[in-house]
Structures are given as structure tokens and as C-alpha cells.
PDB file of C-alpha atoms in Angstrom:
ATOM      1  CA  MET A   1      -1.861  15.570  -3.610  1.00 43.00           C
ATOM      2  CA  SER A   2      -2.419  17.627  -6.733  1.00 47.00           C
ATOM      3  CA  ASP A   3      -5.080  16.395  -9.129  1.00 52.00           C
ATOM      4  CA  ALA A   4      -2.563  16.613 -11.871  1.00 62.00           C
ATOM      5  CA  VAL A   5      -0.568  13.879 -10.364  1.00 74.00           C
ATOM      6  CA  LYS A   6      -2.129  10.352 -10.345  1.00 84.00           C
ATOM      7  CA  LEU A   7       0.063   8.114  -8.583  1.00 91.00           C
ATOM      8  CA  THR A   8      -0.360   4.241  -9.191  1.00 92.00           C
ATOM      9  CA  PRO A   9       0.723   1.652  -6.849  1.00 93.00           C
ATOM     10  CA  LEU A  10       3.718   0.883  -8.914  1.00 94.00           C
ATOM     11  CA  GLY A  11       4.557   4.556  -9.052  1.00 95.00           C
ATOM     12  CA  ALA A  12       4.516   4.650  -5.195  1.00 95.00           C
ATOM     13  CA  ILE A  13       7.044   1.791  -5.276  1.00 95.00           C
ATOM     14  CA  VAL A  14       9.229   3.571  -7.526  1.00 96.00           C
ATOM     15  CA  LEU A  15       9.242   6.779  -5.339  1.00 96.00           C
ATOM     16  CA  ALA A  16       9.879   4.642  -2.306  1.00 95.00           C
ATOM     17  CA  LEU A  17      12.833   2.945  -3.968  1.00 95.00           C
ATOM     18  CA  LEU A  18      14.328   6.310  -5.044  1.00 96.00           C
ATOM     19  CA  ASN A  19      13.827   7.538  -1.520  1.00 94.00           C
ATOM     20  CA  GLU A  20      16.479   4.980  -0.544  1.00 92.00           C
ATOM     21  CA  GLY A  21      19.080   6.498  -3.041  1.00 94.00           C
ATOM     22  CA  ASP A  22      19.531   7.285  -6.612  1.00 96.00           C
ATOM     23  CA  MET A  23      19.018   4.286  -8.969  1.00 94.00           C
ATOM     24  CA  HIS A  24      18.638   3.341 -12.599  1.00 93.00           C
ATOM     25  CA  PRO A  25      15.423   1.353 -13.594  1.00 93.00           C
ATOM     26  CA  TYR A  26      17.277  -2.055 -13.978  1.00 91.00           C
ATOM     27  CA  GLU A  27      18.472  -1.679 -10.272  1.00 93.00           C
ATOM     28  CA  MET A  28      14.886  -0.602  -9.105  1.00 94.00           C
ATOM     29  CA  MET A  29      13.358  -3.654 -10.745  1.00 93.00           C
ATOM     30  CA  ARG A  30      15.966  -5.924  -9.310  1.00 93.00           C
ATOM     31  CA  LEU A  31      15.436  -4.659  -5.842  1.00 93.00           C
ATOM     32  CA  LEU A  32      11.564  -4.873  -6.386  1.00 92.00           C
ATOM     33  CA  ARG A  33      11.711  -8.563  -7.282  1.00 91.00           C
ATOM     34  CA  LYS A  34      14.416  -9.530  -4.856  1.00 93.00           C
ATOM     35  CA  ARG A  35      11.992  -8.103  -2.023  1.00 91.00           C
ATOM     36  CA  ARG A  36       9.152  -9.874  -3.653  1.00 91.00           C
ATOM     37  CA  ASP A  37       7.133  -6.573  -3.929  1.00 89.00           C
ATOM     38  CA  ASP A  38       5.963  -7.990  -7.302  1.00 87.00           C
ATOM     39  CA  ARG A  39       3.495  -9.991  -5.046  1.00 89.00           C
ATOM     40  CA  MET A  40       1.565  -6.819  -4.753  1.00 90.00           C
ATOM     41  CA  VAL A  41       1.738  -5.311  -8.255  1.00 88.00           C
ATOM     42  CA  ARG A  42       2.100  -6.729 -11.649  1.00 86.00           C
ATOM     43  CA  VAL A  43       5.367  -5.723 -13.264  1.00 87.00           C
ATOM     44  CA  SER A  44       6.754  -6.016 -16.643  1.00 89.00           C
ATOM     45  CA  ASN A  45       9.715  -4.121 -18.329  1.00 88.00           C
ATOM     46  CA  GLY A  46       7.149  -2.073 -20.263  1.00 92.00           C
ATOM     47  CA  THR A  47       5.039  -1.008 -17.367  1.00 92.00           C
ATOM     48  CA  PHE A  48       8.023  -0.288 -15.186  1.00 93.00           C
ATOM     49  CA  TYR A  49       9.659   1.977 -17.858  1.00 93.00           C
ATOM     50  CA  HIS A  50       6.299   3.589 -18.726  1.00 94.00           C
ATOM     51  CA  THR A  51       5.894   4.285 -14.904  1.00 95.00           C
ATOM     52  CA  VAL A  52       9.397   5.890 -14.665  1.00 95.00           C
ATOM     53  CA  ALA A  53       8.766   8.103 -17.745  1.00 95.00           C
ATOM     54  CA  ARG A  54       5.523   9.236 -16.347  1.00 95.00           C
ATOM     55  CA  LEU A  55       6.940  10.157 -12.978  1.00 96.00           C
ATOM     56  CA  GLU A  56       9.637  12.107 -14.715  1.00 96.00           C
ATOM     57  CA  ARG A  57       7.020  13.952 -16.929  1.00 95.00           C
ATOM     58  CA  ASP A  58       5.099  14.700 -13.697  1.00 95.00           C
ATOM     59  CA  GLY A  59       8.171  16.294 -12.243  1.00 95.00           C
ATOM     60  CA  LEU A  60       8.500  13.721  -9.357  1.00 97.00           C
ATOM     61  CA  ILE A  61      11.905  12.321 -10.566  1.00 96.00           C
ATOM     62  CA  ALA A  62      14.693  13.564 -12.701  1.00 96.00           C
ATOM     63  CA  GLU A  63      17.747  12.287 -14.537  1.00 93.00           C
ATOM     64  CA  VAL A  64      20.815  12.577 -12.616  1.00 90.00           C
ATOM     65  CA  GLY A  65      23.390  10.695 -14.601  1.00 84.00           C
ATOM     66  CA  VAL A  66      24.046   8.079 -17.383  1.00 83.00           C
ATOM     67  CA  ASP A  67      26.496   5.261 -17.131  1.00 78.00           C
ATOM     68  CA  ARG A  68      27.527   2.408 -19.235  1.00 66.00           C
ATOM     69  CA  ASP A  69      28.848  -0.964 -18.086  1.00 66.00           C
ATOM     70  CA  GLY A  70      31.011  -2.607 -20.749  1.00 58.00           C
ATOM     71  CA  ASN A  71      29.011  -3.531 -23.797  1.00 61.00           C
ATOM     72  CA  ARG A  72      25.614  -3.102 -22.118  1.00 64.00           C
ATOM     73  CA  PRO A  73      23.224  -0.337 -23.042  1.00 67.00           C
ATOM     74  CA  GLU A  74      23.450   3.017 -21.281  1.00 75.00           C
ATOM     75  CA  ARG A  75      21.494   3.246 -17.918  1.00 84.00           C
ATOM     76  CA  THR A  76      20.051   6.338 -16.799  1.00 91.00           C
ATOM     77  CA  THR A  77      20.042   7.064 -13.144  1.00 94.00           C
ATOM     78  CA  TYR A  78      17.119   8.815 -11.514  1.00 96.00           C
ATOM     79  CA  THR A  79      16.703  10.890  -8.424  1.00 96.00           C
ATOM     80  CA  LEU A  80      13.724  12.214  -6.389  1.00 96.00           C
ATOM     81  CA  GLN A  81      12.528  15.875  -6.956  1.00 96.00           C
ATOM     82  CA  PRO A  82      11.396  17.859  -3.928  1.00 95.00           C
ATOM     83  CA  ALA A  83       7.757  17.379  -4.816  1.00 94.00           C
ATOM     84  CA  ALA A  84       8.038  13.601  -4.586  1.00 95.00           C
ATOM     85  CA  LEU A  85       8.085  12.847  -0.929  1.00 93.00           C
ATOM     86  CA  PRO A  86       4.760  14.849  -0.223  1.00 94.00           C
ATOM     87  CA  VAL A  87       3.077  13.129  -3.025  1.00 95.00           C
ATOM     88  CA  LEU A  88       4.291   9.699  -1.907  1.00 95.00           C
ATOM     89  CA  THR A  89       3.275  10.378   1.786  1.00 94.00           C
ATOM     90  CA  ASP A  90      -0.147  11.568   0.780  1.00 94.00           C
ATOM     91  CA  TRP A  91      -0.695   8.752  -1.302  1.00 95.00           C
ATOM     92  CA  VAL A  92       0.299   6.239   1.507  1.00 95.00           C
ATOM     93  CA  ARG A  93      -2.007   8.224   3.849  1.00 94.00           C
ATOM     94  CA  ARG A  94      -4.966   7.764   1.411  1.00 92.00           C
ATOM     95  CA  GLY A  95      -4.156   4.190   0.725  1.00 93.00           C
ATOM     96  CA  LEU A  96      -4.058   3.165   4.511  1.00 93.00           C
ATOM     97  CA  GLY A  97      -7.595   4.514   5.038  1.00 85.00           C
ATOM     98  CA  ASN A  98      -8.967   2.759   2.030  1.00 82.00           C
ATOM     99  CA  ALA A  99     -11.015  -0.243   2.815  1.00 76.00           C
ATOM    100  CA  ASP A 100     -12.044  -0.966  -0.814  1.00 78.00           C
ATOM    101  CA  ARG A 101      -9.008  -1.013  -2.955  1.00 79.00           C
ATOM    102  CA  ALA A 102      -6.644  -3.975  -1.954  1.00 83.00           C
ATOM    103  CA  ALA A 103      -3.810  -3.250  -4.205  1.00 83.00           C
ATOM    104  CA  GLU A 104      -3.391   0.287  -2.942  1.00 91.00           C
ATOM    105  CA  PHE A 105      -3.707  -0.732   0.712  1.00 93.00           C
ATOM    106  CA  ARG A 106      -1.168  -3.408   0.389  1.00 93.00           C
ATOM    107  CA  VAL A 107       1.506  -1.126  -1.190  1.00 94.00           C
ATOM    108  CA  ALA A 108       0.535   1.695   1.328  1.00 95.00           C
ATOM    109  CA  LEU A 109       1.005  -0.655   4.245  1.00 95.00           C
ATOM    110  CA  ALA A 110       4.387  -1.612   2.945  1.00 93.00           C
ATOM    111  CA  GLU A 111       5.308   2.103   2.862  1.00 94.00           C
ATOM    112  CA  ALA A 112       3.524   2.919   6.021  1.00 95.00           C
ATOM    113  CA  HIS A 113       6.952   3.578   7.792  1.00 93.00           C
ATOM    114  CA  ASN A 114       6.946   6.877   5.845  1.00 91.00           C
ATOM    115  CA  LEU A 115       4.331   8.316   8.180  1.00 94.00           C
ATOM    116  CA  PRO A 116       4.518   9.047  11.972  1.00 94.00           C
ATOM    117  CA  ARG A 117       3.415   6.152  14.091  1.00 95.00           C
ATOM    118  CA  ALA A 118       0.372   8.091  15.605  1.00 94.00           C
ATOM    119  CA  GLU A 119      -0.973   8.882  12.204  1.00 94.00           C
ATOM    120  CA  VAL A 120      -0.757   5.274  11.022  1.00 96.00           C
ATOM    121  CA  ILE A 121      -2.618   4.062  14.208  1.00 96.00           C
ATOM    122  CA  ASP A 122      -5.348   6.725  13.431  1.00 96.00           C
ATOM    123  CA  LEU A 123      -5.604   5.682   9.958  1.00 96.00           C
ATOM    124  CA  LEU A 124      -5.634   1.869  10.453  1.00 96.00           C
ATOM    125  CA  GLY A 125      -8.016   2.241  13.371  1.00 96.00           C
ATOM    126  CA  ALA A 126     -10.522   4.098  11.103  1.00 95.00           C
ATOM    127  CA  ARG A 127     -10.097   1.463   8.436  1.00 95.00           C
ATOM    128  CA  HIS A 128     -10.594  -1.300  11.162  1.00 95.00           C
ATOM    129  CA  GLU A 129     -14.090   0.303  12.227  1.00 96.00           C
ATOM    130  CA  THR A 130     -15.085   0.460   8.533  1.00 94.00           C
ATOM    131  CA  LEU A 131     -14.270  -3.112   8.014  1.00 95.00           C
ATOM    132  CA  ARG A 132     -15.961  -4.146  11.257  1.00 96.00           C
ATOM    133  CA  GLU A 133     -19.175  -2.214  10.284  1.00 96.00           C
ATOM    134  CA  GLU A 134     -19.070  -4.042   6.800  1.00 96.00           C
ATOM    135  CA  ARG A 135     -18.554  -7.396   8.528  1.00 97.00           C
ATOM    136  CA  ASP A 136     -21.376  -6.862  11.038  1.00 97.00           C
ATOM    137  CA  GLN A 137     -23.802  -5.920   8.426  1.00 97.00           C
ATOM    138  CA  LEU A 138     -23.146  -8.671   6.070  1.00 97.00           C
ATOM    139  CA  HIS A 139     -23.181 -11.293   8.891  1.00 97.00           C
ATOM    140  CA  GLN A 140     -26.684  -9.875   9.925  1.00 97.00           C
ATOM    141  CA  LYS A 141     -27.784 -10.259   6.277  1.00 96.00           C
ATOM    142  CA  LEU A 142     -26.353 -13.736   6.071  1.00 96.00           C
ATOM    143  CA  GLU A 143     -28.264 -14.952   9.297  1.00 96.00           C
ATOM    144  CA  GLN A 144     -31.489 -13.328   8.093  1.00 97.00           C
ATOM    145  CA  ALA A 145     -31.208 -15.186   4.710  1.00 97.00           C
ATOM    146  CA  ARG A 146     -30.537 -18.534   6.680  1.00 96.00           C
ATOM    147  CA  THR A 147     -33.539 -17.802   8.846  1.00 96.00           C
ATOM    148  CA  ARG A 148     -35.699 -17.336   5.812  1.00 96.00           C
ATOM    149  CA  GLY A 149     -34.484 -20.775   4.657  1.00 96.00           C
ATOM    150  CA  VAL A 150     -32.378 -19.661   1.749  1.00 96.00           C
ATOM    151  CA  PRO A 151     -30.350 -22.700   0.751  1.00 96.00           C
ATOM    152  CA  GLU A 152     -26.682 -22.646   1.858  1.00 95.00           C
ATOM    153  CA  GLN A 153     -25.482 -23.266  -1.705  1.00 96.00           C
ATOM    154  CA  PHE A 154     -26.491 -19.728  -2.497  1.00 96.00           C
ATOM    155  CA  LEU A 155     -24.883 -18.140   0.462  1.00 96.00           C
ATOM    156  CA  ILE A 156     -21.328 -19.486  -0.162  1.00 97.00           C
ATOM    157  CA  GLU A 157     -19.826 -16.370  -1.437  1.00 96.00           C
ATOM    158  CA  VAL A 158     -21.171 -14.073   1.288  1.00 96.00           C
ATOM    159  CA  ASP A 159     -20.104 -16.655   3.958  1.00 97.00           C
ATOM    160  CA  ARG A 160     -16.638 -16.502   2.599  1.00 97.00           C
ATOM    161  CA  HIS A 161     -16.630 -12.635   2.560  1.00 96.00           C
ATOM    162  CA  VAL A 162     -17.570 -12.492   6.179  1.00 97.00           C
ATOM    163  CA  ALA A 163     -14.836 -14.961   7.167  1.00 97.00           C
ATOM    164  CA  MET A 164     -12.297 -12.997   5.074  1.00 95.00           C
ATOM    165  CA  LEU A 165     -13.403  -9.813   6.812  1.00 96.00           C
ATOM    166  CA  SER A 166     -13.103 -11.572  10.248  1.00 97.00           C
ATOM    167  CA  GLY A 167      -9.672 -12.700   9.446  1.00 97.00           C
ATOM    168  CA  GLU A 168      -8.571  -9.163   8.381  1.00 95.00           C
ATOM    169  CA  LEU A 169     -10.074  -7.715  11.534  1.00 97.00           C
ATOM    170  CA  SER A 170      -8.153 -10.091  13.703  1.00 97.00           C
ATOM    171  CA  TRP A 171      -4.914  -9.227  11.981  1.00 96.00           C
ATOM    172  CA  SER A 172      -5.713  -5.572  12.149  1.00 96.00           C
ATOM    173  CA  ALA A 173      -6.501  -5.565  15.828  1.00 97.00           C
ATOM    174  CA  GLY A 174      -3.262  -7.410  16.373  1.00 97.00           C
ATOM    175  CA  LEU A 175      -1.121  -4.753  14.407  1.00 97.00           C
ATOM    176  CA  LEU A 176      -2.744  -1.891  16.111  1.00 97.00           C
ATOM    177  CA  GLU A 177      -1.799  -3.397  19.455  1.00 97.00           C
ATOM    178  CA  ARG A 178       1.761  -3.841  18.349  1.00 96.00           C
ATOM    179  CA  LEU A 179       1.998  -0.339  16.955  1.00 96.00           C
ATOM    180  CA  ALA A 180       0.679   1.008  20.289  1.00 95.00           C
ATOM    181  CA  ASP A 181       3.822  -0.528  22.078  1.00 95.00           C
ATOM    182  CA  PRO A 182       6.556   1.944  22.192  1.00 91.00           C
ATOM    183  CA  GLY A 183       8.877  -1.007  22.087  1.00 93.00           C
ATOM    184  CA  PHE A 184       7.818  -1.740  18.388  1.00 94.00           C
ATOM    185  CA  ALA A 185      10.459  -0.056  16.374  1.00 92.00           C
ATOM    186  CA  TRP A 186       9.106   2.534  13.833  1.00 93.00           C
ATOM    187  CA  VAL A 187      11.161   4.571  11.502  1.00 85.00           C
ATOM    188  CA  GLY A 188       8.332   7.197  11.286  1.00 75.00           C
ATOM    189  CA  ASP A 189       8.861   8.071  14.980  1.00 77.00           C
ATOM    190  CA  ARG A 190      11.265  10.737  13.780  1.00 73.00           C
ATOM    191  CA  LEU A 191       8.706  12.545  11.766  1.00 62.00           C
ATOM    192  CA  ALA A 192       6.413  15.075  13.057  1.00 53.00           C
ATOM    193  CA  PRO A 193       2.769  13.884  13.246  1.00 53.00           C
ATOM    194  CA  ALA A 194       0.244  15.443  10.844  1.00 51.00           C
ATOM    195  CA  PRO A 195      -2.154  17.900  12.417  1.00 50.00           C
ATOM    196  CA  GLY A 196      -5.149  16.170  14.148  1.00 52.00           C
ATOM    197  CA  ALA A 197      -3.447  12.799  14.070  1.00 48.00           C
ATOM    198  CA  ALA A 198      -3.852  10.799  17.311  1.00 44.00           C
ATOM    199  CA  ALA A 199      -3.461   7.127  18.428  1.00 42.00           C
ATOM    200  CA  SER A 200      -6.672   5.300  18.582  1.00 41.00           C
ATOM    201  CA  ASP A 201      -7.536   1.873  19.830  1.00 41.00           C
ATOM    202  CA  ALA A 202      -9.557  -0.503  17.787  1.00 41.00           C
ATOM    203  CA  ASP A 203     -12.176  -2.793  19.149  1.00 45.00           C
ATOM    204  CA  SER A 204     -11.545  -6.507  18.908  1.00 42.00           C
ATOM    205  CA  PRO A 205     -13.120  -8.108  16.015  1.00 45.00           C
TER     206      PRO A 205
END
């Protein structure tokens, strides 16, 4: 992705919506909220229209028409530009491999179908291993602290973090197993795999 284009999670959602067809911002916001994608990002009218304007300025979307419904204000319809899909898929690719930024990962996961199955397995498998290493290191430090007699009241947050990572690893291993099953439908199967992408199995948590 070009350094000049800094896509946000909301920007990625807008591009994904326009990948379904040309829309005006009101329709995009309606679909976003109907699908409950506002669980993943905070959305207000101001931030949404600002995001649309920025995507247009960056050359990723463009006006394709203006319409008016009765006495309602004019609505500008937008369409994707050729540069948009490469930017979106690259952002999804980066987000799926990110173990640190929860918001980016959630949106990238929701749009993972824009990538080939094998590449998604590869990216999620690498993330799984990163999280497993983090969980194991934290668990080891937690047990060391308990051995030294550190009162449990001071270890509550670390204990929660280990439990959350363990839950994430359990879910991740299950998803990787489902993705490896050819019977699991995947829109991205029609796409050519990225160079070097290969399926990888993740260890159980």
C-alpha cells in the first residue's frame, strides 16, 4: 500500500461496501448499521462523511452521480476507482497478521473473504503462533510471580490477559481447522493466491 494512503478501519469498511456496488453515503451507513458493523468501529455522520471525503481525495473513490428524492437533499453516489481494491486487500492482509491492534484485526477479519483462502490461513496461522508465544510467556511470568509469593490481588490483570489469550487461541485454532476444510465455502477461492502464500496448520492452544 502506498505510504500516501493511510486507510482507517472505517475507510476499509467504506471501500468494502462500494465493492458491492455504487452507493451514496446514506445507503452505506444504513447497511453498515443494519449489519451491525458499528460494533467494530465508532461511526457518526461527521466521521463517516469525513472518511468518504478523504477516500475521494486519495483517489480511491469518485462521484458517479447525484440524485434527489422528493424534498430531500441531493445525494452523491460514489464508485470505486481502480486503485481501491489493491489498497483494500493490502490493508486486510496487514490487519489479519496484526496481533496488537484489535480494531484493525476485527475489520480485516470481516473482510478476509477478499483474499484467497490459502493466504488467509497463512496469515492467521502466523498470528496464532504470535499469540501463543505471548500467552506462554505471560503464563510463565505469572507462575513465577506466584512462586515468589506475590499476592494474587496484584496478578488479577495478568491472569485475565492469559485467560483472554487462551480463549482467542482456542477460537483461532478452530477457525483454521474450518478454513482447511474444502467444504467450508470461501468467496476468495476464485482469487489467485499471493506469491509465497501457503496453507499452514496451527498448533492447538
